[in-house]
Coordinates of N, CA and C in Angstrom, one line a residue:
X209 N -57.2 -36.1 19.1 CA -56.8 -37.0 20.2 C -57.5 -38.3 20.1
X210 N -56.3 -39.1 20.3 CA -57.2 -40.7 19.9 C -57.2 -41.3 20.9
X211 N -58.1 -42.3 21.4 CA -58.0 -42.8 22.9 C -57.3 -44.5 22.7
X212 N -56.5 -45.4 23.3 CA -56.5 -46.2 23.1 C -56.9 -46.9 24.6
X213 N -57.2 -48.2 24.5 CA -58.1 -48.8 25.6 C -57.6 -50.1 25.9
X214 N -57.3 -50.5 27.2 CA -57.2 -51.9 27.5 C -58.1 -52.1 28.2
X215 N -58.8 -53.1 27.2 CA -60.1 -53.4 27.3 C -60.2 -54.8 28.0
X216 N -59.0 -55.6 28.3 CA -59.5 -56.4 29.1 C -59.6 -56.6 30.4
X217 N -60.2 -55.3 31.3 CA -61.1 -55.6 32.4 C -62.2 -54.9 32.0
X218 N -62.3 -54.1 31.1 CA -63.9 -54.1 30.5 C -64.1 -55.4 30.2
X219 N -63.6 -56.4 29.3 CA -64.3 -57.6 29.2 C -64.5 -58.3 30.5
X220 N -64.0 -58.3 30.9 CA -63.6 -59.3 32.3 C -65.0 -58.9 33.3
X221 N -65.1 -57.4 33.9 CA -66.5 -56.9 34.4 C -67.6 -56.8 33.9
X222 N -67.6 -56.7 32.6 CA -69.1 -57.4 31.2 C -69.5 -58.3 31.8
X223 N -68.2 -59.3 31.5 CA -68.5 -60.7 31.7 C -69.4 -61.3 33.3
X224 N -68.2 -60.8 34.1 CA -68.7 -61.2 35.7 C -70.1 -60.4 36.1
X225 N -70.1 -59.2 35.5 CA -71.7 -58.9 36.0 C -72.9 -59.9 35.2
X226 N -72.6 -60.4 34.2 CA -73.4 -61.3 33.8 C -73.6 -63.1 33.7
X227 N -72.6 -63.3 35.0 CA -72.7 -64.6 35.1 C -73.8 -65.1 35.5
X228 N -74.2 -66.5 35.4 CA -75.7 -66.9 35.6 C -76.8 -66.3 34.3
X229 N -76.3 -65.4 33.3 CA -77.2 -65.0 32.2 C -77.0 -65.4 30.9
X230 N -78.1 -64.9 30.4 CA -77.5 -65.4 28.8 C -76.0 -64.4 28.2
X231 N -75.6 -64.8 27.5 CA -74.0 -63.9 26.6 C -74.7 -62.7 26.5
X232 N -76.5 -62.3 26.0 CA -76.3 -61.0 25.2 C -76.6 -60.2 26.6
X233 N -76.6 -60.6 27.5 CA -76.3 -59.8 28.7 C -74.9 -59.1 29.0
X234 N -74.1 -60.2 28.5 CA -72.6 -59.8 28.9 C -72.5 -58.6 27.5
X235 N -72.9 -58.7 26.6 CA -72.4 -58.3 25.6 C -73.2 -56.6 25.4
X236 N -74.3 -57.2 26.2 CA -74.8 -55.4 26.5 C -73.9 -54.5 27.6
X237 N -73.3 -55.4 28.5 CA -73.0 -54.6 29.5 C -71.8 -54.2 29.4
X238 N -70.6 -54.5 28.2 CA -69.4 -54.4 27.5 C -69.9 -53.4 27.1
X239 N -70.9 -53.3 25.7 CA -71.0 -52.0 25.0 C -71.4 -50.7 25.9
X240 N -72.4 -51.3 27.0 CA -72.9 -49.8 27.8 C -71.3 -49.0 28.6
X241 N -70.5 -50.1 29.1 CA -69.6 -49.9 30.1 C -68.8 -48.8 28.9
X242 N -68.3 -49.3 27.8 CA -67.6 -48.4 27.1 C -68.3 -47.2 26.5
X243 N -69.3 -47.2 26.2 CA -70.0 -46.0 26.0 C -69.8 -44.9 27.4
X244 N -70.1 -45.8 28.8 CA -70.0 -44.5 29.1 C -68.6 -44.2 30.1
X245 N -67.6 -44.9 29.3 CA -65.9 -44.6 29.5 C -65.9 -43.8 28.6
X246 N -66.3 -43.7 26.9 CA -65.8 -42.8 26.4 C -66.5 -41.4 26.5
X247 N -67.7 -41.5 27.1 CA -68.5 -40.3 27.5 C -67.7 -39.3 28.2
X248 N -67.0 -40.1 28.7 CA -66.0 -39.5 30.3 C -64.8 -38.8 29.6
X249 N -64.5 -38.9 28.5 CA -63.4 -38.3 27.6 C -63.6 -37.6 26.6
X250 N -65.2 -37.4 26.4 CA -65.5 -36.6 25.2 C -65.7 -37.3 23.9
X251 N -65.9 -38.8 23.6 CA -66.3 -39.4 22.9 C -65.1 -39.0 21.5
X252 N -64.1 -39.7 21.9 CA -62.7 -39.5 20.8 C -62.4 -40.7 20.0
X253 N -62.0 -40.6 18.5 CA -61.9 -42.1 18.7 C -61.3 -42.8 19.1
X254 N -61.0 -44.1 19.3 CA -60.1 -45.0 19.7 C -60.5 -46.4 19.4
X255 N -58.8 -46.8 19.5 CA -59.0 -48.4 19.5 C -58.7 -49.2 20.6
X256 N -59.6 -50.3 20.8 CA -59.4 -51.1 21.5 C -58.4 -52.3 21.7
X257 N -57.6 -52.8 22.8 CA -57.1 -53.9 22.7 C -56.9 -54.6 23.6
X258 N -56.8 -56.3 22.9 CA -57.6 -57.1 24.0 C -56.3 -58.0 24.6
X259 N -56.4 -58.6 25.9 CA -54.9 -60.2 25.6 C -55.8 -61.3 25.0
X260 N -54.9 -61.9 23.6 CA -55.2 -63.2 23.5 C -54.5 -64.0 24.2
X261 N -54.5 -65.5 23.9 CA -54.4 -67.0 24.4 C -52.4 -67.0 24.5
X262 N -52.1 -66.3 23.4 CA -50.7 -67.0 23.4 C -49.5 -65.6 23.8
X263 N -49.0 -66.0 24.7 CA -48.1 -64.6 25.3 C -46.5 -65.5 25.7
X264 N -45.7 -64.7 25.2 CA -44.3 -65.4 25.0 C -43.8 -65.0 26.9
X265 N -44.4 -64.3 27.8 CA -44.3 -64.5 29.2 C -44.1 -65.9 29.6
X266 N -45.2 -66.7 29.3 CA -45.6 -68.1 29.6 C -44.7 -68.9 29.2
X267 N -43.5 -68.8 27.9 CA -42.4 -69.4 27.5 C -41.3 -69.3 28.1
X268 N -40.9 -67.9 28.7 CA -39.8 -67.9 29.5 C -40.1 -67.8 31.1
X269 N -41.5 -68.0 31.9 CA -41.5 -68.1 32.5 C -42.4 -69.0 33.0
X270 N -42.8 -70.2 33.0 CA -44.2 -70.9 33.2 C -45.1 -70.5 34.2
X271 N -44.1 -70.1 35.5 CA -45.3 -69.7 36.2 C -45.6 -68.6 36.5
X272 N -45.5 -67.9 35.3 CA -45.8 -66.4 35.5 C -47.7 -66.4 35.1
X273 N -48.3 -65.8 36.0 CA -49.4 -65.5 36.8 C -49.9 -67.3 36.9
X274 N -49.4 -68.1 37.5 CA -49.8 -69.1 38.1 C -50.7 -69.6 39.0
X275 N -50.4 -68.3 40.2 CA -51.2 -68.1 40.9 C -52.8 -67.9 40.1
X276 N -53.3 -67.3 39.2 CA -54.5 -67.4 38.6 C -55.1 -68.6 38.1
X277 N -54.4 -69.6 38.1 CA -54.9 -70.4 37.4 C -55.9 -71.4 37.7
X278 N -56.3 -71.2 39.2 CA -57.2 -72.5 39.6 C -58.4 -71.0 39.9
X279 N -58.4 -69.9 39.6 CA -59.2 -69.0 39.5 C -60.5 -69.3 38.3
X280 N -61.5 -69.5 38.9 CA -62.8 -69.6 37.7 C -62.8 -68.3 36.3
X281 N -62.3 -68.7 35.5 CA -63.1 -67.3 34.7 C -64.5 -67.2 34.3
X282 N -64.9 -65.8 34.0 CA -66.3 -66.0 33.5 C -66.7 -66.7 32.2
X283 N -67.9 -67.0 32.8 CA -68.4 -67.9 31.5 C -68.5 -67.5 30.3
X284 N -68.6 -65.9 30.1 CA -68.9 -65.4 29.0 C -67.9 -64.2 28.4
X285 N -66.3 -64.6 29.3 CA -65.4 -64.1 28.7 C -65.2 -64.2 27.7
X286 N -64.5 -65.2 26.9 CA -64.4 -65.2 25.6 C -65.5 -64.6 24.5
X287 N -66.7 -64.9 24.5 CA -67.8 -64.1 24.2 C -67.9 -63.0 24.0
X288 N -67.5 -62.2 25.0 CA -67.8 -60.7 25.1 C -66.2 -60.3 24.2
X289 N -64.6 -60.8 24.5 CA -64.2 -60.8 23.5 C -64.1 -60.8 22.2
X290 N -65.1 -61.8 22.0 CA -65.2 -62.1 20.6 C -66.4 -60.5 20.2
X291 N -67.3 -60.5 20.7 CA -68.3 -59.4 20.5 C -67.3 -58.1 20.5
X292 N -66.6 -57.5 21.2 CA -65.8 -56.7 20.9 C -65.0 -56.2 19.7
X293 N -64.5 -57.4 19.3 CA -63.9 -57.3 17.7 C -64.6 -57.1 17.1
X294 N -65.5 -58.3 17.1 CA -66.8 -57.9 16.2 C -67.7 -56.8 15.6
X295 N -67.7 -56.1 16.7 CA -68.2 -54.7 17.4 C -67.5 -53.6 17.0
X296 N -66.8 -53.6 17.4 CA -65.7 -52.8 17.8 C -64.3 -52.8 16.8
X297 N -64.3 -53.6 16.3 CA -62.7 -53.4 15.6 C -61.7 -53.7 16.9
X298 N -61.7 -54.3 17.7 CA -61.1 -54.7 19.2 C -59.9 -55.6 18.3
X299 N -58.7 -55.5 18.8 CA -57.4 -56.1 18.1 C -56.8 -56.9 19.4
X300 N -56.7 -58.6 19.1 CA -56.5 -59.4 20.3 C -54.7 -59.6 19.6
X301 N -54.7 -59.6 20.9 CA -52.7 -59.4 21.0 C -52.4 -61.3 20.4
X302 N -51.1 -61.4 19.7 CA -51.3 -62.6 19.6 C -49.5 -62.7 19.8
X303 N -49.5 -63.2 21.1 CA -47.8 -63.6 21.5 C -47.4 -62.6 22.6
X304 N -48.3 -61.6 23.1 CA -47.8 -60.8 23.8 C -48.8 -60.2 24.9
X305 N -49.0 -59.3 25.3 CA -50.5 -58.7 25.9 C -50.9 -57.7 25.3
X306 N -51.9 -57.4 25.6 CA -53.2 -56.1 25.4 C -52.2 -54.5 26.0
X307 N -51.3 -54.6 27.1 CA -50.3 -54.0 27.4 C -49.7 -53.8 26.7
X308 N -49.3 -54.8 25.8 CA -48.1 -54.2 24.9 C -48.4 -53.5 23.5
X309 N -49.6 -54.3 23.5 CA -50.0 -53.3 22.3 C -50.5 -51.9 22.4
X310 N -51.0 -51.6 23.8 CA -51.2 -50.4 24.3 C -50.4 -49.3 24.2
X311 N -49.0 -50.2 25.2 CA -47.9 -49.6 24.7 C -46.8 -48.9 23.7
X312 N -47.4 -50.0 22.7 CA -46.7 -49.9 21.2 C -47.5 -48.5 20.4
X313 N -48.4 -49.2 20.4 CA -49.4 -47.6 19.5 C -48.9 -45.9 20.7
X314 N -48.7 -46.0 21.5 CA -48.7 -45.1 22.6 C -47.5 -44.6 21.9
X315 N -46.6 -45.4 21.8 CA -45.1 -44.6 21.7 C -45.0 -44.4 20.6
X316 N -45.4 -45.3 19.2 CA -44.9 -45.3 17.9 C -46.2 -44.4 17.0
X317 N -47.3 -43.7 17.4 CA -48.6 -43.6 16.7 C -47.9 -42.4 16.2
X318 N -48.3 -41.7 15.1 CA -48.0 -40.6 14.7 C -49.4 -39.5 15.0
X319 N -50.2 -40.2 15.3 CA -51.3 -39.5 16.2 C -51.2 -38.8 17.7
X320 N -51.8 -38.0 18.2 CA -51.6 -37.5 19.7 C -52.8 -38.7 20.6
X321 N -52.2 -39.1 21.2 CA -53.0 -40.6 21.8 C -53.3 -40.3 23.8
X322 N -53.8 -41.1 24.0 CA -53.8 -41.5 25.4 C -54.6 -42.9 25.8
X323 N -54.1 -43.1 26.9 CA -54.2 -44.8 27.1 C -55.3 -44.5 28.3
X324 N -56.2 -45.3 28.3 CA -57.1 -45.4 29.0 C -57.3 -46.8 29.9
X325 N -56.9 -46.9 31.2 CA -56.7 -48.3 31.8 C -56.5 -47.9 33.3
X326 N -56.7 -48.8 34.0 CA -56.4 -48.9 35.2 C -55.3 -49.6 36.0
X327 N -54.5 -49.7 35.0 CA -53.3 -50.8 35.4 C -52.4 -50.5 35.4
X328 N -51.5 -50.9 36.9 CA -50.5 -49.6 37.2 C -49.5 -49.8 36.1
X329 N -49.2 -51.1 35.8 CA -48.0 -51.8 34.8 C -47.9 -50.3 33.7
X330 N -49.2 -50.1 33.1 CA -48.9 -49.1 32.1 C -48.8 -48.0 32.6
X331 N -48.5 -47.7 33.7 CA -47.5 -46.5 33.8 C -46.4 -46.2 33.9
X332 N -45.4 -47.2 33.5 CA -44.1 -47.2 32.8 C -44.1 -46.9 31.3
X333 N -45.4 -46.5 30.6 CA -45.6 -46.1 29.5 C -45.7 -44.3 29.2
X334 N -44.5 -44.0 28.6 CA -45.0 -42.2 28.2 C -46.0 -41.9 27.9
X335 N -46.3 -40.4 28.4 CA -47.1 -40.1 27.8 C -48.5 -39.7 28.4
X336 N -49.5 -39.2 27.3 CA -51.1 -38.6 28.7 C -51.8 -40.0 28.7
X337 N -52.1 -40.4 29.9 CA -53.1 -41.4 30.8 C -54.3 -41.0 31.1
X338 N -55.2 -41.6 31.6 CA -56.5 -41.2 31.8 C -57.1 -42.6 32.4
X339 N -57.1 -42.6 34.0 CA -57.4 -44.0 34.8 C -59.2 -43.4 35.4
X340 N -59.9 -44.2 34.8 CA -61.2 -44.2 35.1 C -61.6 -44.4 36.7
X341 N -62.9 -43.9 37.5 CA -63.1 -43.9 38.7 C -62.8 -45.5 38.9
X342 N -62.5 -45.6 40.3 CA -62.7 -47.5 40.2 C -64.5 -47.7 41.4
X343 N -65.3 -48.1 41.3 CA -66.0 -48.4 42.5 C -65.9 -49.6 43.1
X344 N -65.7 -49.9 44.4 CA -66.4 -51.4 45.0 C -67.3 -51.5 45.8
X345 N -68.1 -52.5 45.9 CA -69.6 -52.1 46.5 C -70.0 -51.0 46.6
X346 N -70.2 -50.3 45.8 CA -71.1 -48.8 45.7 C -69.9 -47.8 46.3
X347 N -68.8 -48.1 46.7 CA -68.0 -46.9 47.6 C -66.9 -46.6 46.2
X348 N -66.8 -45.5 46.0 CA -65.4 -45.1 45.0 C -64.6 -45.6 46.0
X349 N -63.1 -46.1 45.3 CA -62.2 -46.2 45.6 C -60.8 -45.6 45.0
X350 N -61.3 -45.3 44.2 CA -60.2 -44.1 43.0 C -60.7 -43.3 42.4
X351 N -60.6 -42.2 43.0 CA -61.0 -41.5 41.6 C -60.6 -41.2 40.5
X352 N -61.5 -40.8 39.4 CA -60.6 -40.7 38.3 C -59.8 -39.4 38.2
X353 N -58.4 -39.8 37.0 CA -57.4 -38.8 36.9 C -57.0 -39.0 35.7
X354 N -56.7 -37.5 34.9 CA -55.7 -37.7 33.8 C -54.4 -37.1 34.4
X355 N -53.2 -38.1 33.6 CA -52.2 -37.6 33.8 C -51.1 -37.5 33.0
X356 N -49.9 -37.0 33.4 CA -49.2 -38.0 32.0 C -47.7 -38.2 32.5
X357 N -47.3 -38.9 32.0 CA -45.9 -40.0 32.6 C -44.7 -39.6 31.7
X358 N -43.6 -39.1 32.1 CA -42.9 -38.7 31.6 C -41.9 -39.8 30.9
X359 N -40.5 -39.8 30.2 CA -40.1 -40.9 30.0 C -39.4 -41.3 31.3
X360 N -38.8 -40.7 32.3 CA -37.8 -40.8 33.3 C -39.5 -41.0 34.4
X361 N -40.3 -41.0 34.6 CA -41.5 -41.3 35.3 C -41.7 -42.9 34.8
X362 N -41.7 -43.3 33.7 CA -42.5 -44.2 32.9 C -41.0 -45.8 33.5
X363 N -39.5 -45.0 33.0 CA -38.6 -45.6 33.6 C -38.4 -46.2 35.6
X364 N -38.9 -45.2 35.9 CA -38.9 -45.4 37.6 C -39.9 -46.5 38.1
X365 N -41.0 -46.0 37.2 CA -42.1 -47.3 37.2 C -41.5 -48.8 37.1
X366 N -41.0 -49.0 36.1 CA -40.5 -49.8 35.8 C -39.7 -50.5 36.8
X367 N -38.4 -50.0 37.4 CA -37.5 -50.2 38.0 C -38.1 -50.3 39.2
X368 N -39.3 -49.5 39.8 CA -40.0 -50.0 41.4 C -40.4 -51.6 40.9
X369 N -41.1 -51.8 40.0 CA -42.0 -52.6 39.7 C -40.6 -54.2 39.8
X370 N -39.1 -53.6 39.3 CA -38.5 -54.9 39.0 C -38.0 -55.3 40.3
X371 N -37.8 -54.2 41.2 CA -37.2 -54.6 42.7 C -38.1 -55.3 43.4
X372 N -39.7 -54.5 42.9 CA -40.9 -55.1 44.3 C -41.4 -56.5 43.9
X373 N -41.4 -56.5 42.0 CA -42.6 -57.4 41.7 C -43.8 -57.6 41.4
X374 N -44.1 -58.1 40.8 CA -45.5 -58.0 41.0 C -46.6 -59.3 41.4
X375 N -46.9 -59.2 42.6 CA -47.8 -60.5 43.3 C -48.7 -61.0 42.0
X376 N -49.7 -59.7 41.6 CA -50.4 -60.3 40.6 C -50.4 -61.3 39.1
X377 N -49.4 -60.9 39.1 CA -48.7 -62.0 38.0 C -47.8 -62.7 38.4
X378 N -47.7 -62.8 39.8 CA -46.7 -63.7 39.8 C -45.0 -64.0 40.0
X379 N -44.9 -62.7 39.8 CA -43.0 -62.1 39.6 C -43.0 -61.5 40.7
X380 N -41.4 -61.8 41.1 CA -40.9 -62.4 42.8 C -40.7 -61.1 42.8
X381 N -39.7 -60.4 42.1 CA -38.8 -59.0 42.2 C -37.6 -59.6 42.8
X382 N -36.8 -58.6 43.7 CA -35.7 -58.9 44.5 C -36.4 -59.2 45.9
X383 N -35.6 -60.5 46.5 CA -35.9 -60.7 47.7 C -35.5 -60.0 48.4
X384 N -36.5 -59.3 49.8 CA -36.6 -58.3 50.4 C -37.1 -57.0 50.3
X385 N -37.2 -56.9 49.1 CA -37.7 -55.0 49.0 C -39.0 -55.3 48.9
X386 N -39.6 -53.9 49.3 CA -41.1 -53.5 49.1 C -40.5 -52.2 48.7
X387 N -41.9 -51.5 48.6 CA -41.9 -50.0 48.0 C -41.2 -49.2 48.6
X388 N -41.1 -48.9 49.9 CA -40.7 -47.9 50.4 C -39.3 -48.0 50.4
X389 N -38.7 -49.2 50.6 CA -37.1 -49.0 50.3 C -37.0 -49.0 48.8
X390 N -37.7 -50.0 47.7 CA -37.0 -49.7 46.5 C -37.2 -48.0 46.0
X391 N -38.2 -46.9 46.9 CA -38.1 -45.8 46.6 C -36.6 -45.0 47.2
X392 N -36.5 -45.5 48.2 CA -35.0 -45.2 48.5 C -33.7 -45.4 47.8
X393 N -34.0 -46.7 47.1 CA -32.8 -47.3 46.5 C -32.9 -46.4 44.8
X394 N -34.0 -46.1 44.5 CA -34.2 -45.4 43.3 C -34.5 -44.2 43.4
X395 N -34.2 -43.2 44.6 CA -34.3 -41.6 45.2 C -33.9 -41.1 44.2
X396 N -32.0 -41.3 44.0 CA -31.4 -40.2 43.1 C -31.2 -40.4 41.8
X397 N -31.9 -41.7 41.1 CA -31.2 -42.0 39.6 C -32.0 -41.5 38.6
X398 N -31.2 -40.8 37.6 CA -31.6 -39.7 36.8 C -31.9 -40.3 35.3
X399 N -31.0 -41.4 35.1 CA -31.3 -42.1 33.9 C -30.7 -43.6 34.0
X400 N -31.1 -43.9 32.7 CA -31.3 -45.7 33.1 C -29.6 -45.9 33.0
X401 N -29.0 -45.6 32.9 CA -27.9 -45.9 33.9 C -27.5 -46.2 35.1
X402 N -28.0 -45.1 36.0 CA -28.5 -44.7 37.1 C -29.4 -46.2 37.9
X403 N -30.3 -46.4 37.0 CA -31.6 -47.5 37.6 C -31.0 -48.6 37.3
X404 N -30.4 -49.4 36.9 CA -30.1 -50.3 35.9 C -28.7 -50.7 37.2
X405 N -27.4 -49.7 37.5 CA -27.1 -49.7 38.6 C -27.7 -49.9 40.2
X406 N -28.6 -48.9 40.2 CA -28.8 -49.2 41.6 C -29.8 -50.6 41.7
X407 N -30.2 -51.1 41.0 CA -31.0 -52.7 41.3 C -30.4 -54.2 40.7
X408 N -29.1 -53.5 40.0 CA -28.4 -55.0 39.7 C -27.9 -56.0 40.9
X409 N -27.2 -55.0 42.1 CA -26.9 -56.1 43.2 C -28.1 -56.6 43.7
X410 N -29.4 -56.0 43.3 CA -30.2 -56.8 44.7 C -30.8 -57.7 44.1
X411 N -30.4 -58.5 42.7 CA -30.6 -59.7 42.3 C -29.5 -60.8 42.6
X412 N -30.0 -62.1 42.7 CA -29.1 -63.1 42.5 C -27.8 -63.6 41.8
X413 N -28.3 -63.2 40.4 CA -27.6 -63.3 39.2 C -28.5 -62.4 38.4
X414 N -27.5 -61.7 37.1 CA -27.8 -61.3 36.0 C -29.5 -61.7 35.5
X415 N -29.6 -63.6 35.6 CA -30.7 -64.4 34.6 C -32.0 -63.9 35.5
X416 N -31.3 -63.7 36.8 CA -32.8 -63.6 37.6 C -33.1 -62.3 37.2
X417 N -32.5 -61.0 37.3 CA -32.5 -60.1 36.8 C -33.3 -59.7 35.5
X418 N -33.0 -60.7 34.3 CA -33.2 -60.5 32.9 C -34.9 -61.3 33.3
X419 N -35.3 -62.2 33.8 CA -36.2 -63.1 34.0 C -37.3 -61.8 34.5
X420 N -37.1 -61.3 35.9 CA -37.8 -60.6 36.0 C -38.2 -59.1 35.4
X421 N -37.3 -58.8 34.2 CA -37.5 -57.6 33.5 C -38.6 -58.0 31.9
X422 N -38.2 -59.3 31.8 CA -38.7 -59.6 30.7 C -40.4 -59.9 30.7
X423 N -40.8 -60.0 31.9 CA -42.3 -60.3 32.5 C -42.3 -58.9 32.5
X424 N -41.9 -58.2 33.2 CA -42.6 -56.7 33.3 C -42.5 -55.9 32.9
X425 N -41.6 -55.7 32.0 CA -41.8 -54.2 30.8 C -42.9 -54.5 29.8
X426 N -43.4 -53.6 29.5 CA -43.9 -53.2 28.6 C -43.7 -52.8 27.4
X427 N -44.2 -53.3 26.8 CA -43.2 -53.1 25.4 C -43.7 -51.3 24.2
X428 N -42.7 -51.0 23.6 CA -42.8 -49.5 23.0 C -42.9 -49.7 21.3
X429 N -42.4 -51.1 20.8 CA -42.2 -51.7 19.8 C -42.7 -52.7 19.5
X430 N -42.5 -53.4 18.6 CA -42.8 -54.8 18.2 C -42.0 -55.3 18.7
X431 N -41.9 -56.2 19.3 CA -41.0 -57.6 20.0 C -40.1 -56.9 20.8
X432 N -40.4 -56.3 21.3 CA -39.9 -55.2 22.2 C -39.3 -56.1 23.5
X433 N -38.7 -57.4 23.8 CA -38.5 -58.3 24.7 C -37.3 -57.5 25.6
X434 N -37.4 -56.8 26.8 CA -36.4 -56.4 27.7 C -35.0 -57.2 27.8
X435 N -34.0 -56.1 27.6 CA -32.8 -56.9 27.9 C -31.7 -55.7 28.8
X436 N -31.2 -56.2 29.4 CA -30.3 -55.4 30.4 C -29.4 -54.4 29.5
X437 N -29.9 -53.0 30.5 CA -29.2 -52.6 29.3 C -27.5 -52.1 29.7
X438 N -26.8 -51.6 28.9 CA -25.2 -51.7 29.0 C -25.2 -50.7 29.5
X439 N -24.3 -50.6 30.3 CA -23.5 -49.2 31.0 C -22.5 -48.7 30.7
X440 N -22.8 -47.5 30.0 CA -22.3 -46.7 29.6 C -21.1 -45.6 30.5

């Protein structure tokens, strides 16, 4: 069993616990943090992966995660990035996210895998998961769980995610839904026929439709770019 890892909120929490310090602070607290993630799984191997700089999101949609951008990053992000590869054999995504390559290895690996992350997005990804405790100020707030996502699980994710949106990056969804009705509007659909139908009216147009699927899937392949799919 191979673990794979989206590793950038391990970089991200390295980094921020070590602001105001020197880098080899950040860079110890990366390696401890993952040591004892994989402790938590039996110490399997796995690869890491990271987002780089250039993500084709930002091309078709500029202000996708916009909202972040007057946000400080840490000083010793890139750093602890870079130490990771270095380290680690960490593979930074180049055109796409650390998601998608998560993604990609998940679905296409000829090995038995599982994704290790805390981010709901990849759970429109098949397959066994494994979401680490979360803490804030000393209180858990999640505990940890393995699970695993079926493909009609992995699809409904998806389909909540294109009705609701997602604040954190940015993407509107359809105007008006939240969760609890887009769970209603997606109760009975059994396959992406089914999904694909019950959320086309509650877009504007088709483009807004394609605009917001293409931010939030996840990709299973290489250039795996979302496109509406035909009804059969």
């Amino acid at each position: 069993m191979r673990a794979i890892i989206d590793a950038d909120t391990l970089a991200f929490a390295a980094a921020s616990m070590a602001e105001g310090m020197d880098e080899s602070q950040a860079h110890w607290n990366a390696a401890n943090s993952l040591d004892f993630l994989l402790a938590r799984v039996n110490n399997p191997p796995f690869q890491l992966y990271l987002t780089g700089d250039n993500n084709f999101r930002y091309q078709i949609y500029p202000e996708y995660k916009a909202n972040r951008r007057n946000t400080p990053r840490p000083t010793h992000l890139q750093s602890v990035k870079d130490f990771l590869v270095r380290e680690y054999k960490a593979v930074m995504s180049d055109g796409c996210e650390a998601d998608d390559l998560c993604g990609i290895d998940q679905c296409t690996s000829e090995d038995e895998t599982f994704i290790i992350h805390i981010d709901k997005d990849l759970d429109m990804i098949p397959g066994k998961h494994f979401s680490p405790e979360i803490n804030r100020l000393g209180k858990t707030v999640r505990e940890e769980r393995e699970y695993y996502v079926t493909p009609i699980d992995g699809l409904r994710t998806f389909y909540t995610q294109l009705l609701v949106g997602d604040p954190g990056d940015n993407v509107k969804g359809a105007k008006g839904i939240g969760k609890v009705k887009a769970e209603k509007i997606l109760k009975n659909c059994e396959n992406e026929n089914d999904f694909i139908e019950a959320v086309r009216d509650y877009f504007s147009c088709d483009e807004e439709l394609l605009l917001n699927g293409q931010c939030l899937w996840i990709w299973r392949k290489e250039n795996d770019i979302w496109t509406i799919p035909e009804v059969s």
